[in-house]
Short mmCIF file of C-alpha atoms in Angstrom, two decimals:
data_model
loop_
_atom_site.label_atom_id
_atom_site.label_comp_id
_atom_site.label_asym_id
_atom_site.label_seq_id
_atom_site.Cartn_x
_atom_site.Cartn_y
_atom_site.Cartn_z
CA MET A 1 91.41 177.75 49.93
CA ALA A 2 94.65 179.86 49.70
CA SER A 3 97.30 178.82 52.23
CA SER A 4 99.42 181.47 54.19
CA ARG A 5 103.01 180.71 53.14
CA ILE A 6 105.85 180.81 55.54
CA PRO A 7 109.68 180.84 54.98
CA ARG A 8 110.90 177.35 54.40
CA ILE A 9 114.12 175.74 56.07
CA VAL A 10 116.09 172.78 55.35
CA LEU A 11 116.23 169.84 57.84
CA GLY A 12 119.88 169.11 57.80
CA ASP A 13 121.01 166.16 55.52
CA VAL A 14 117.75 164.47 55.82
CA GLY A 15 116.31 166.36 52.86
CA ASN A 16 112.95 167.10 54.23
CA VAL A 17 111.67 170.54 53.96
CA LEU A 18 110.25 172.07 57.13
CA ALA A 19 108.64 175.29 58.39
CA PRO A 20 109.54 177.10 61.47
CA LEU A 21 108.88 175.60 64.82
CA ALA A 22 105.30 175.87 65.81
CA PRO A 23 104.15 176.77 69.22
CA GLY A 24 103.22 173.69 71.50
CA PRO A 25 100.07 173.55 73.67
CA LEU A 26 99.12 176.61 75.48
CA GLY A 27 101.44 178.64 73.43
CA ARG A 28 104.66 177.04 74.68
CA LYS A 29 107.57 176.19 72.35
CA GLY A 30 110.33 173.72 72.86
CA GLY A 31 111.05 170.70 75.16
CA SER A 32 108.53 167.64 74.84
CA ASP A 33 106.06 170.23 73.22
CA THR A 34 108.29 171.09 70.28
CA TYR A 35 106.56 170.59 66.93
CA VAL A 36 107.73 170.89 63.36
CA HIS A 37 105.72 171.58 60.23
CA ILE A 38 106.29 169.03 57.49
CA CYS A 39 105.27 170.49 53.96
CA ARG A 40 103.54 168.16 51.85
CA GLY A 41 101.86 169.50 48.69
CA ASP A 42 99.50 172.21 48.52
CA THR A 43 96.85 171.23 51.02
CA PRO A 44 96.43 173.69 53.76
CA GLY A 45 97.08 172.09 57.25
CA PRO A 46 96.14 173.43 60.58
CA LEU A 47 96.24 177.22 61.08
CA GLY A 48 95.93 177.73 57.35
CA THR A 49 99.63 176.55 56.75
CA ASN A 50 100.83 174.28 54.05
CA GLY A 51 101.10 170.81 55.51
CA ASP A 52 100.71 168.97 58.84
CA TRP A 53 102.15 169.26 62.30
CA ALA A 54 104.26 166.48 63.82
CA ASP A 55 105.83 165.86 67.02
CA VAL A 56 109.67 165.98 66.68
CA GLY A 57 109.89 162.74 68.49
CA ALA A 58 107.63 161.02 66.10
CA LEU A 59 109.96 161.67 63.13
CA GLY A 60 112.18 158.92 64.23
CA LYS A 61 115.36 161.02 62.88
CA VAL A 62 118.03 162.97 64.45
CA ILE A 63 117.27 166.57 63.42
CA GLN A 64 120.28 168.54 62.06
CA PRO A 65 120.77 172.32 62.64
CA ILE A 66 118.27 174.12 60.41
CA ILE A 67 119.11 176.73 57.65
CA LEU A 68 116.70 179.50 57.00
CA LEU A 69 116.34 180.15 53.13
CA LYS A 70 115.19 183.48 51.95
CA SER A 71 112.88 183.39 48.94
CA ASN A 72 115.38 185.00 46.51
CA GLN A 73 118.54 183.45 48.24
CA CYS A 74 121.19 182.08 45.52
CA ALA A 75 122.78 178.69 46.18
CA CYS A 76 126.19 179.74 47.02
CA ASN A 77 128.03 178.03 49.87
CA ARG A 78 124.98 176.03 51.14
CA ASP A 79 123.31 172.59 50.60
CA LEU A 80 120.80 172.25 47.72
CA THR A 81 117.16 171.63 48.96
CA LEU A 82 115.06 168.75 47.60
CA ASP A 83 112.45 171.27 46.37
CA GLU A 84 115.26 172.78 44.26
CA LEU A 85 116.55 169.56 42.82
CA ALA A 86 113.06 168.22 42.05
CA LYS A 87 112.37 171.54 40.09
CA ILE A 88 115.72 171.35 38.16
CA TYR A 89 114.98 167.76 37.34
CA SER A 90 111.36 168.12 37.01
CA LYS A 91 110.87 165.01 34.88
CA GLN A 92 112.32 162.78 37.57
CA SER A 93 110.45 161.54 40.47
CA ARG A 94 110.80 163.29 43.90
CA GLN A 95 111.65 160.20 45.40
CA ILE A 96 114.82 159.51 42.98
CA CYS A 97 115.75 163.42 43.72
CA ALA A 98 115.61 162.56 47.40
CA LEU A 99 117.87 159.46 46.92
CA TYR A 100 120.44 161.38 45.10
CA LEU A 101 120.25 164.71 47.10
CA PRO A 102 122.76 163.81 49.85
CA PHE A 103 125.33 162.43 47.40
CA ILE A 104 125.07 165.53 45.14
CA ASN A 105 125.49 167.97 48.15
CA ALA A 106 128.53 165.84 49.33
CA ALA A 107 130.09 166.23 45.90
CA PHE A 108 129.61 169.86 45.89
CA LYS A 109 131.67 169.98 49.28
CA GLU A 110 134.21 167.39 48.13
CA TYR A 111 135.00 169.01 44.82
CA ASN A 112 134.56 172.63 45.49
CA ILE A 113 131.58 173.24 43.54
CA THR A 114 130.40 175.92 46.01
CA THR A 115 128.83 178.75 44.06
CA CYS A 116 125.61 178.80 42.42
CA LEU A 117 127.18 179.26 39.17
CA ARG A 118 129.34 176.18 39.51
CA LYS A 119 126.50 174.20 40.83
CA SER A 120 124.15 175.40 37.92
CA HIS A 121 126.76 174.24 35.24
CA PHE A 122 127.37 171.10 37.13
CA LEU A 123 123.72 170.07 37.33
CA ALA A 124 123.05 171.13 33.71
CA GLN A 125 125.69 168.68 32.44
CA LEU A 126 124.55 165.88 34.87
CA GLY A 127 120.94 166.37 33.87
CA HIS A 128 121.76 165.93 30.12
CA GLU A 129 124.32 163.08 30.50
CA SER A 130 122.15 161.04 32.73
CA GLY A 131 118.78 161.91 31.52
CA GLU A 132 117.74 163.70 34.90
CA LEU A 133 119.31 160.76 37.01
CA ARG A 134 117.82 157.92 34.98
CA HIS A 135 120.84 156.59 33.49
CA THR A 136 124.19 155.81 35.38
CA SER A 137 125.47 153.23 32.67
CA GLU A 138 125.92 153.99 28.88
CA ILE A 139 123.23 152.55 26.52
CA LEU A 140 125.07 150.87 23.70
CA ARG A 141 123.70 150.50 20.19
CA LYS A 142 122.09 147.21 19.52
CA GLY A 143 124.77 144.45 18.59
CA VAL A 144 127.57 146.42 20.31
CA LYS A 145 129.09 144.88 23.42
CA GLU A 146 131.08 146.66 26.08
CA SER A 147 134.19 144.72 25.18
CA ASP A 148 133.84 146.44 21.72
CA VAL A 149 134.20 150.05 23.06
CA TYR A 150 136.50 152.14 25.24
CA ASP A 151 139.06 149.40 25.96
CA GLY A 152 136.12 147.41 27.59
CA TYR A 153 134.90 150.16 29.83
CA LYS A 154 131.89 151.94 28.66
CA GLY A 155 130.39 155.23 30.23
CA ARG A 156 129.25 154.93 33.75
CA GLY A 157 128.28 157.29 36.48
CA LEU A 158 126.10 160.61 35.95
CA ILE A 159 128.91 162.03 33.73
CA GLN A 160 129.77 158.51 32.48
CA ILE A 161 133.53 158.07 32.65
CA THR A 162 134.97 155.79 30.10
CA TYR A 163 138.21 153.63 29.55
CA GLU A 164 139.85 151.59 32.09
CA SER A 165 142.59 154.29 32.76
CA ASN A 166 139.73 156.60 34.16
CA TYR A 167 138.20 153.84 36.22
CA ARG A 168 141.50 153.13 37.58
CA ALA A 169 142.40 156.79 38.31
CA TYR A 170 139.02 157.44 40.02
CA GLY A 171 139.36 154.30 41.97
CA LYS A 172 142.67 155.45 43.19
CA ARG A 173 141.09 158.75 44.23
CA VAL A 174 138.54 157.06 46.37
CA LYS A 175 140.68 153.95 47.41
CA ARG A 176 138.33 151.47 45.78
CA SER A 177 138.50 149.11 42.92
CA PHE A 178 136.08 149.68 39.74
CA LEU A 179 138.04 147.22 37.53
CA GLY A 180 136.76 143.92 36.30
CA SER A 181 133.60 142.83 37.95
CA ASP A 182 133.68 145.81 40.12
CA ARG A 183 132.99 148.21 37.47
CA THR A 184 129.29 148.15 37.88
CA GLU A 185 129.71 149.75 41.33
CA LEU A 186 130.07 152.95 39.40
CA GLU A 187 126.27 152.75 38.66
CA LYS A 188 125.29 153.00 42.12
CA PRO A 189 124.04 156.51 43.26
CA GLN A 190 126.97 157.24 45.60
CA TRP A 191 129.76 156.41 43.13
CA ALA A 192 127.80 157.48 40.16
CA THR A 193 127.61 160.88 41.70
CA ASP A 194 130.98 161.25 43.27
CA SER A 195 132.71 160.03 40.08
CA ALA A 196 130.96 163.01 38.27
CA GLY A 197 132.60 165.32 40.74
CA TRP A 198 135.94 163.77 40.32
CA TYR A 199 135.47 164.10 36.41
CA TRP A 200 134.46 167.71 36.96
CA THR A 201 137.74 168.61 38.65
CA SER A 202 140.23 166.21 37.43
CA GLY A 203 139.00 163.51 34.93
CA SER A 204 138.61 165.92 31.98
CA GLY A 205 142.24 167.26 32.31
CA LYS A 206 141.02 170.62 33.56
CA ASP A 207 139.21 171.88 36.59
CA LEU A 208 135.73 172.70 35.11
CA ASN A 209 134.91 174.90 37.96
CA CYS A 210 137.25 177.53 36.47
CA LEU A 211 135.36 177.30 33.34
CA ALA A 212 132.03 177.62 35.27
CA ASP A 213 133.24 180.78 36.98
CA ASN A 214 133.54 182.27 33.53
CA ASN A 215 130.15 180.99 32.56
CA ASP A 216 131.78 179.06 29.75
CA LEU A 217 129.24 176.56 28.69
CA LEU A 218 130.87 176.03 25.39
CA ALA A 219 134.30 174.76 26.79
CA ILE A 220 132.60 172.91 29.59
CA THR A 221 130.39 171.05 27.11
CA ALA A 222 133.44 170.36 24.98
CA ARG A 223 135.31 168.81 27.81
CA VAL A 224 132.28 166.58 28.69
CA ASN A 225 131.14 165.60 25.43
CA GLY A 226 134.21 166.02 23.27
CA GLY A 227 132.08 168.10 20.95
CA PHE A 228 128.66 169.79 21.10
CA ASN A 229 126.13 167.00 20.98
CA GLY A 230 122.96 168.05 23.02
CA PHE A 231 124.39 171.55 23.52
CA GLU A 232 120.91 173.08 22.99
CA ASP A 233 119.52 170.76 25.78
CA ARG A 234 122.49 171.59 28.07
CA ARG A 235 121.82 175.33 27.57
CA LYS A 236 118.08 175.06 28.42
CA ARG A 237 119.03 173.04 31.65
CA LEU A 238 121.57 175.76 32.53
CA GLU A 239 118.88 178.28 32.28
CA LYS A 240 116.58 176.34 34.39
CA SER A 241 119.23 175.83 37.10
CA PHE A 242 119.87 179.65 36.90
CA GLU A 243 116.15 180.30 37.54
CA VAL A 244 115.80 177.87 40.45
CA LEU A 245 118.87 178.58 42.11
CA ASN A 246 118.36 182.37 41.69
CA VAL A 247 121.88 182.77 39.89
CA ARG A 248 120.84 186.23 38.38
CA LYS A 249 120.07 187.46 41.86
CA CYS A 250 123.43 186.58 43.18
CA LYS A 251 125.53 189.79 43.95
CA ASN A 252 128.83 187.85 42.68
CA VAL A 253 127.44 187.00 39.32
CA ILE A 254 126.75 189.00 36.11
CA VAL A 255 124.90 186.79 33.48
CA THR A 256 124.37 188.41 30.04
CA ALA A 257 121.28 187.98 28.12
CA GLN A 258 122.73 185.27 26.05
CA SER A 259 123.21 183.30 29.34
CA PHE A 260 126.59 181.91 28.43
CA CYS A 261 130.14 183.00 27.29
CA PRO A 262 129.99 183.69 23.61
CA PHE A 263 132.49 181.96 21.37
CA PRO A 264 135.02 184.70 21.03
CA HIS A 265 135.43 184.95 24.89
CA SER A 266 135.31 181.21 25.49
CA ALA A 267 138.19 179.07 26.22
CA ILE A 268 137.75 176.97 22.94
CA PHE A 269 138.62 180.12 21.05
CA ASN A 270 142.13 179.25 21.41
CA ASN A 271 141.81 175.52 20.90
CA ARG A 272 142.18 174.40 17.26
CA VAL A 273 140.22 171.18 17.60
CA TYR A 274 137.26 172.85 19.46
CA ALA A 275 137.24 175.87 17.27
CA PHE A 276 136.57 173.46 14.35
CA ALA A 277 134.08 171.63 16.28
CA TRP A 278 132.00 174.69 16.75
CA GLY A 279 132.14 175.65 13.26
CA CYS A 280 131.34 171.92 12.24
CA TRP A 281 128.42 171.72 14.55
CA ASN A 282 126.96 174.94 13.19
CA ASP A 283 127.33 173.68 9.55
CA THR A 284 124.33 172.09 7.94
CA ARG A 285 126.52 170.06 5.65
CA THR A 286 128.10 167.92 8.38
CA GLY A 287 125.20 166.13 9.83
CA LYS A 288 126.12 167.06 13.42
CA THR A 289 123.09 167.74 15.72
CA GLY A 290 122.41 169.17 19.07
CA VAL A 291 123.10 172.99 18.19
CA VAL A 292 120.65 175.55 16.76
CA LYS A 293 122.61 176.03 13.61
CA SER A 294 123.83 179.50 12.95
CA LEU A 295 125.78 180.78 9.84
CA ASP A 296 127.48 183.48 11.83
CA GLU A 297 128.72 181.03 14.41
CA ARG A 298 129.80 178.48 11.66
CA LYS A 299 132.01 181.33 10.15
CA LEU A 300 133.51 182.19 13.49
CA GLY A 301 134.38 178.79 14.30
CA TYR A 302 135.93 177.92 10.96
CA LYS A 303 137.66 181.24 10.76
CA ARG A 304 139.27 180.73 14.03
CA TYR A 305 140.26 177.16 13.27
CA LEU A 306 142.02 178.32 10.15
CA GLU A 307 143.80 181.15 12.04
CA LEU A 308 145.06 178.54 14.64
CA ARG A 309 146.01 175.97 12.05
CA GLU A 310 148.05 178.60 10.12
CA SER A 311 149.84 179.78 13.15
CA GLY A 312 150.50 176.44 14.86
CA LYS A 313 151.99 172.98 13.99
CA LYS A 314 150.12 171.09 11.23
CA SER A 315 148.28 168.03 12.63
CA ASN A 316 147.68 164.60 10.76
CA ASN A 317 144.89 163.58 13.17
CA SER A 318 141.35 163.02 12.22
CA HIS A 319 138.47 164.55 14.39
CA TYR A 320 134.80 164.14 14.46
CA GLY A 321 134.88 161.58 11.60
CA PHE A 322 136.72 163.94 9.33
CA SER A 323 140.38 163.59 7.92
CA PRO A 324 142.74 166.83 8.09
CA GLU A 325 142.10 167.30 4.42
CA LYS A 326 138.45 167.35 4.86
CA MET A 327 138.52 169.47 7.80
CA LEU A 328 140.54 172.06 5.86
CA SER A 329 138.14 171.92 2.98
CA LEU A 330 135.00 172.24 5.20
CA ALA A 331 136.63 175.22 7.03
CA LYS A 332 137.58 176.99 3.75
CA GLU A 333 134.03 176.54 2.27
CA GLY A 334 132.45 177.40 5.60
CA VAL A 335 133.87 180.74 5.96
CA LYS A 336 132.29 182.05 2.66
#
């Protein structure tokens, strides 16, 4: 039986999805006879609607002001709904999505992640880094202890901040200690999510909102990952977020067919290390994974690295497991 669909609205911060107020007995609406329609699955409810009617008083919750969502409305300047988050993180349970939803919406407000484009990029990176809200603590290789890595502070939170200095800086931001035995507090949903927002605007050394405004997935990934591990997964997650949050229908956004800012227009184009990294990850000789390798992109990355190396100060630092001499050799061979 086909159900008659009606516009959906959000129940404040509670996270339930409701339909408009239904008439009470004898056609009345409001007062003690006010009812709401709670959407549950696809089973038609009374009058052919999708779900069940419930007395407001029976919900046992304070109902916040409701927001009417149009079917093609983007996510600019509003809360994410549970339906949207569950679609974006479709491999995660609805229960876990509901647990994280208020913290994600709070982080959006706290860290100025206000537009549909910023939210899409943020959720794409969180989805990859946390395995769709599954991991708030870095999984170390067998035999490796936390004391062996990152000065004794492994990755925690949905973006997995590392090092004691970052734990300390974030703790100062929220006036709370995450040092010593308190470090595991960062694994809890509230702090795992909020710390990701802090990293997004402060922890990486650059406000990633600015990069998101330019749809610069390359630069955001480089800032979050340090290279381009999992880039293709992040790209697919960004596409999914674009679809669910109606980004392409937003009047303030123009998204190209490629779906992200290409290398020559990315912020990494003027960064010698990241330019090398883009060439390196597209190079079949280096063993780097996470990118659909392209000969053209390899040449672009290496060519730009050589240009920046020639025009700037020479560096004696190794990167991505390669000495300066090996980096130069890879680049010179890679542009051919």
